[in-house]
Every structure is written in structure tokens, then in C-alpha cells.
Amino acid sequence: MAGNDRVSLNDALSNVEVLDELPLPDEQPCIEAQPCSVVYQANFDTNFEDRNGFVTGIAKYIEEATVHSSLNELLDEGQEHAVMLYTWRCCSRAIPQPKSNEQPNRVEIYEKTVEVLAPEVNKLLNFMYFQRKAIERFS
């Protein structure tokens, strides 16, 4: 171009737009990925099972995760005992009672009651052991 030849702005823009349609001789494939969203849902309810995922040089974090895990297990066991206590309270009210201490078959009533309720009494015994374990854990 000579110094006096001027190109208008419209001509310059149209020349640039034509470049978009210009085929390139390198024949390289287009490797641009398709646009898509990535959905990630984290599950934090792991009960601290991945204790070994912590750096082994920082033992304090592994110990914390172990304690958290054991406390969660203690909570789960306590929940089971709470349900059992509620059931026990409801069932224990239906147990036949002797009318008086002089009733002739009162010993038999007591023996049959213990025989029938033995599995439930074992649950109460297990609850007592759980209570001791929980007290020791927090003491």
C-alpha cells in the first residue's frame, strides 16, 4: 500500500471476518472438548473410616479421627439401647403382679416372669455394660 491509500473501517472489518472462514492447510483436528457441567456430590458421612488418608507424619489427626469414629459408634449403640428402654418400659407394665405377698402362687408368677423375660433382661444387662463403657470413655 502506498502512503495515500486508505482502507475504510468497514473494509478492514470485512477482511477480518473473511479470515474466520479461511481453511488452514495444517489439517489439525479440533480437540476442543464439548461443553458440559461437572456435578460433584461429596459424602461426608464416612464415620472417619479413612484415617489412613491422613499424612502419617501427623499422628494427631489419625488419633482424632479414631476417637471421633469410636464416639460415633458409641452414639449408635446408645441409640439402640434407648429404643430398647422405651420398649422395656411399655412391656414391663403388662407383667402380671401378685395381688399380695400372701398369694400362694406368687413365687411361681415370679419364676415364670423371669423365664419369659430372660432375653429382655439380658438386654438390660448389656445396657448396664454399655453404661459402664460410656462412663469409662468419658472419665
PDB file of C-alpha atoms in Angstrom:
ATOM      1  CA  MET A   1       0.000   0.000   0.000  1.00  0.00           C
ATOM      2  CA  ALA A   2       1.120   3.449  -0.783  1.00  0.00           C
ATOM      3  CA  GLY A   3       1.026   6.208   1.793  1.00  0.00           C
ATOM      4  CA  ASN A   4      -2.127   7.794   0.323  1.00  0.00           C
ATOM      5  CA  ASP A   5      -4.147   4.585   0.012  1.00  0.00           C
ATOM      6  CA  ARG A   6      -6.581   4.420   2.861  1.00  0.00           C
ATOM      7  CA  VAL A   7      -8.793   1.474   3.760  1.00  0.00           C
ATOM      8  CA  SER A   8     -12.136   2.244   5.288  1.00  0.00           C
ATOM      9  CA  LEU A   9     -13.114   0.745   8.627  1.00  0.00           C
ATOM     10  CA  ASN A  10     -15.888  -1.332   7.028  1.00  0.00           C
ATOM     11  CA  ASP A  11     -13.451  -2.834   4.507  1.00  0.00           C
ATOM     12  CA  ALA A  12     -10.972  -3.688   7.267  1.00  0.00           C
ATOM     13  CA  LEU A  13     -13.678  -5.388   9.365  1.00  0.00           C
ATOM     14  CA  SER A  14     -14.967  -7.385   6.417  1.00  0.00           C
ATOM     15  CA  ASN A  15     -11.391  -8.535   5.653  1.00  0.00           C
ATOM     16  CA  VAL A  16     -11.037  -9.736   9.262  1.00  0.00           C
ATOM     17  CA  GLU A  17     -14.371 -11.574   9.132  1.00  0.00           C
ATOM     18  CA  VAL A  18     -13.285 -13.406   5.986  1.00  0.00           C
ATOM     19  CA  LEU A  19     -10.284 -14.774   7.891  1.00  0.00           C
ATOM     20  CA  ASP A  20     -12.666 -16.835  10.089  1.00  0.00           C
ATOM     21  CA  GLU A  21     -13.757 -18.853   7.068  1.00  0.00           C
ATOM     22  CA  LEU A  22     -10.267 -19.334   5.677  1.00  0.00           C
ATOM     23  CA  PRO A  23      -9.315 -23.039   5.677  1.00  0.00           C
ATOM     24  CA  LEU A  24      -5.925 -23.674   7.224  1.00  0.00           C
ATOM     25  CA  PRO A  25      -3.600 -26.103   5.467  1.00  0.00           C
ATOM     26  CA  ASP A  26      -2.271 -27.839   8.597  1.00  0.00           C
ATOM     27  CA  GLU A  27      -5.309 -30.201   8.827  1.00  0.00           C
ATOM     28  CA  GLN A  28      -5.085 -30.404  12.595  1.00  0.00           C
ATOM     29  CA  PRO A  29      -8.234 -31.868  14.196  1.00  0.00           C
ATOM     30  CA  CYS A  30     -10.199 -29.714  16.549  1.00  0.00           C
ATOM     31  CA  ILE A  31      -9.588 -31.122  20.038  1.00  0.00           C
ATOM     32  CA  GLU A  32     -11.746 -28.696  21.958  1.00  0.00           C
ATOM     33  CA  ALA A  33     -13.927 -30.524  24.458  1.00  0.00           C
ATOM     34  CA  GLN A  34     -17.693 -30.431  24.406  1.00  0.00           C
ATOM     35  CA  PRO A  35     -19.110 -28.005  26.950  1.00  0.00           C
ATOM     36  CA  CYS A  36     -20.627 -29.951  29.822  1.00  0.00           C
ATOM     37  CA  SER A  37     -21.080 -29.341  33.515  1.00  0.00           C
ATOM     38  CA  VAL A  38     -19.365 -31.389  36.189  1.00  0.00           C
ATOM     39  CA  VAL A  39     -21.581 -32.436  39.094  1.00  0.00           C
ATOM     40  CA  TYR A  40     -19.824 -33.462  42.305  1.00  0.00           C
ATOM     41  CA  GLN A  41     -21.557 -34.636  45.456  1.00  0.00           C
ATOM     42  CA  ALA A  42     -19.351 -35.153  48.482  1.00  0.00           C
ATOM     43  CA  ASN A  43     -20.309 -37.780  51.023  1.00  0.00           C
ATOM     44  CA  PHE A  44     -19.078 -36.645  54.418  1.00  0.00           C
ATOM     45  CA  ASP A  45     -20.883 -39.438  56.293  1.00  0.00           C
ATOM     46  CA  THR A  46     -17.846 -41.732  56.370  1.00  0.00           C
ATOM     47  CA  ASN A  47     -17.632 -42.134  60.139  1.00  0.00           C
ATOM     48  CA  PHE A  48     -13.966 -41.165  59.868  1.00  0.00           C
ATOM     49  CA  GLU A  49     -13.101 -44.513  58.273  1.00  0.00           C
ATOM     50  CA  ASP A  50     -10.342 -43.086  56.106  1.00  0.00           C
ATOM     51  CA  ARG A  51      -7.958 -42.491  58.971  1.00  0.00           C
ATOM     52  CA  ASN A  52      -5.020 -43.737  56.914  1.00  0.00           C
ATOM     53  CA  GLY A  53      -5.676 -40.971  54.404  1.00  0.00           C
ATOM     54  CA  PHE A  54      -4.064 -38.513  56.788  1.00  0.00           C
ATOM     55  CA  VAL A  55      -0.382 -37.840  56.445  1.00  0.00           C
ATOM     56  CA  THR A  56       1.379 -40.376  58.618  1.00  0.00           C
ATOM     57  CA  GLY A  57       3.730 -37.720  59.965  1.00  0.00           C
ATOM     58  CA  ILE A  58       0.793 -36.020  61.670  1.00  0.00           C
ATOM     59  CA  ALA A  59      -0.360 -38.747  64.033  1.00  0.00           C
ATOM     60  CA  LYS A  60      -2.565 -36.356  65.989  1.00  0.00           C
ATOM     61  CA  TYR A  61      -5.116 -36.228  63.149  1.00  0.00           C
ATOM     62  CA  ILE A  62      -5.248 -40.011  62.850  1.00  0.00           C
ATOM     63  CA  GLU A  63      -5.836 -40.227  66.599  1.00  0.00           C
ATOM     64  CA  GLU A  64      -8.598 -37.591  66.404  1.00  0.00           C
ATOM     65  CA  ALA A  65     -10.323 -39.473  63.591  1.00  0.00           C
ATOM     66  CA  THR A  66     -10.116 -42.701  65.584  1.00  0.00           C
ATOM     67  CA  VAL A  67     -11.675 -41.028  68.634  1.00  0.00           C
ATOM     68  CA  HIS A  68     -14.434 -39.456  66.509  1.00  0.00           C
ATOM     69  CA  SER A  69     -15.168 -42.828  64.933  1.00  0.00           C
ATOM     70  CA  SER A  70     -15.397 -44.594  68.290  1.00  0.00           C
ATOM     71  CA  LEU A  71     -17.680 -41.854  69.655  1.00  0.00           C
ATOM     72  CA  ASN A  72     -19.984 -42.234  66.651  1.00  0.00           C
ATOM     73  CA  GLU A  73     -20.120 -45.989  67.267  1.00  0.00           C
ATOM     74  CA  LEU A  74     -20.908 -45.278  70.932  1.00  0.00           C
ATOM     75  CA  LEU A  75     -23.756 -42.977  69.854  1.00  0.00           C
ATOM     76  CA  ASP A  76     -25.194 -45.647  67.546  1.00  0.00           C
ATOM     77  CA  GLU A  77     -25.067 -48.258  70.300  1.00  0.00           C
ATOM     78  CA  GLY A  78     -26.657 -45.803  72.729  1.00  0.00           C
ATOM     79  CA  GLN A  79     -29.497 -45.174  70.298  1.00  0.00           C
ATOM     80  CA  GLU A  80     -30.227 -48.906  70.169  1.00  0.00           C
ATOM     81  CA  HIS A  81     -30.322 -49.050  73.970  1.00  0.00           C
ATOM     82  CA  ALA A  82     -32.641 -46.017  74.109  1.00  0.00           C
ATOM     83  CA  VAL A  83     -35.126 -47.799  71.838  1.00  0.00           C
ATOM     84  CA  MET A  84     -34.826 -50.939  73.938  1.00  0.00           C
ATOM     85  CA  LEU A  85     -35.510 -48.989  77.162  1.00  0.00           C
ATOM     86  CA  TYR A  86     -38.639 -47.461  75.694  1.00  0.00           C
ATOM     87  CA  THR A  87     -39.865 -50.931  74.660  1.00  0.00           C
ATOM     88  CA  TRP A  88     -38.970 -52.347  78.070  1.00  0.00           C
ATOM     89  CA  ARG A  89     -40.942 -49.640  79.838  1.00  0.00           C
ATOM     90  CA  CYS A  90     -44.008 -50.420  77.732  1.00  0.00           C
ATOM     91  CA  CYS A  91     -43.716 -54.206  78.184  1.00  0.00           C
ATOM     92  CA  SER A  92     -42.907 -54.135  81.905  1.00  0.00           C
ATOM     93  CA  ARG A  93     -46.248 -52.527  82.699  1.00  0.00           C
ATOM     94  CA  ALA A  94     -48.043 -55.571  81.269  1.00  0.00           C
ATOM     95  CA  ILE A  95     -46.287 -58.065  83.579  1.00  0.00           C
ATOM     96  CA  PRO A  96     -48.772 -59.780  85.907  1.00  0.00           C
ATOM     97  CA  GLN A  97     -48.150 -58.929  89.556  1.00  0.00           C
ATOM     98  CA  PRO A  98     -49.208 -60.882  92.611  1.00  0.00           C
ATOM     99  CA  LYS A  99     -52.101 -59.252  94.417  1.00  0.00           C
ATOM    100  CA  SER A 100     -50.426 -59.638  97.802  1.00  0.00           C
ATOM    101  CA  ASN A 101     -47.358 -61.141  99.446  1.00  0.00           C
ATOM    102  CA  GLU A 102     -49.545 -63.888 100.870  1.00  0.00           C
ATOM    103  CA  GLN A 103     -50.764 -65.078  97.460  1.00  0.00           C
ATOM    104  CA  PRO A 104     -49.900 -68.817  97.247  1.00  0.00           C
ATOM    105  CA  ASN A 105     -48.673 -68.847  93.641  1.00  0.00           C
ATOM    106  CA  ARG A 106     -46.649 -65.616  93.790  1.00  0.00           C
ATOM    107  CA  VAL A 107     -43.291 -67.454  93.606  1.00  0.00           C
ATOM    108  CA  GLU A 108     -44.498 -69.288  90.506  1.00  0.00           C
ATOM    109  CA  ILE A 109     -45.578 -65.960  88.964  1.00  0.00           C
ATOM    110  CA  TYR A 110     -42.124 -64.506  89.644  1.00  0.00           C
ATOM    111  CA  GLU A 111     -40.352 -67.574  88.198  1.00  0.00           C
ATOM    112  CA  LYS A 112     -42.465 -67.564  85.022  1.00  0.00           C
ATOM    113  CA  THR A 113     -41.930 -63.822  84.637  1.00  0.00           C
ATOM    114  CA  VAL A 114     -38.139 -64.260  84.850  1.00  0.00           C
ATOM    115  CA  GLU A 115     -38.282 -67.195  82.431  1.00  0.00           C
ATOM    116  CA  VAL A 116     -40.317 -65.271  79.839  1.00  0.00           C
ATOM    117  CA  LEU A 117     -38.375 -62.042  80.203  1.00  0.00           C
ATOM    118  CA  ALA A 118     -34.864 -63.590  80.273  1.00  0.00           C
ATOM    119  CA  PRO A 119     -33.917 -62.341  76.767  1.00  0.00           C
ATOM    120  CA  GLU A 120     -35.108 -58.847  77.627  1.00  0.00           C
ATOM    121  CA  VAL A 121     -33.310 -58.925  80.970  1.00  0.00           C
ATOM    122  CA  ASN A 122     -30.122 -59.809  79.067  1.00  0.00           C
ATOM    123  CA  LYS A 123     -30.671 -56.663  77.012  1.00  0.00           C
ATOM    124  CA  LEU A 124     -30.850 -54.690  80.261  1.00  0.00           C
ATOM    125  CA  LEU A 125     -27.629 -56.345  81.383  1.00  0.00           C
ATOM    126  CA  ASN A 126     -25.985 -55.343  78.097  1.00  0.00           C
ATOM    127  CA  PHE A 127     -27.256 -51.817  78.681  1.00  0.00           C
ATOM    128  CA  MET A 128     -25.579 -51.799  82.085  1.00  0.00           C
ATOM    129  CA  TYR A 129     -22.285 -52.855  80.435  1.00  0.00           C
ATOM    130  CA  PHE A 130     -22.746 -50.147  77.808  1.00  0.00           C
ATOM    131  CA  GLN A 131     -23.322 -47.567  80.529  1.00  0.00           C
ATOM    132  CA  ARG A 132     -20.082 -48.575  82.267  1.00  0.00           C
ATOM    133  CA  LYS A 133     -18.190 -48.454  78.966  1.00  0.00           C
ATOM    134  CA  ALA A 134     -19.552 -44.988  78.155  1.00  0.00           C
ATOM    135  CA  ILE A 135     -18.656 -43.678  81.619  1.00  0.00           C
ATOM    136  CA  GLU A 136     -15.120 -45.045  81.290  1.00  0.00           C
ATOM    137  CA  ARG A 137     -14.777 -43.476  77.838  1.00  0.00           C
ATOM    138  CA  PHE A 138     -15.644 -40.017  79.146  1.00  0.00           C
ATOM    139  CA  SER A 139     -13.855 -40.310  82.509  1.00  0.00           C
TER     140      SER A 139
END
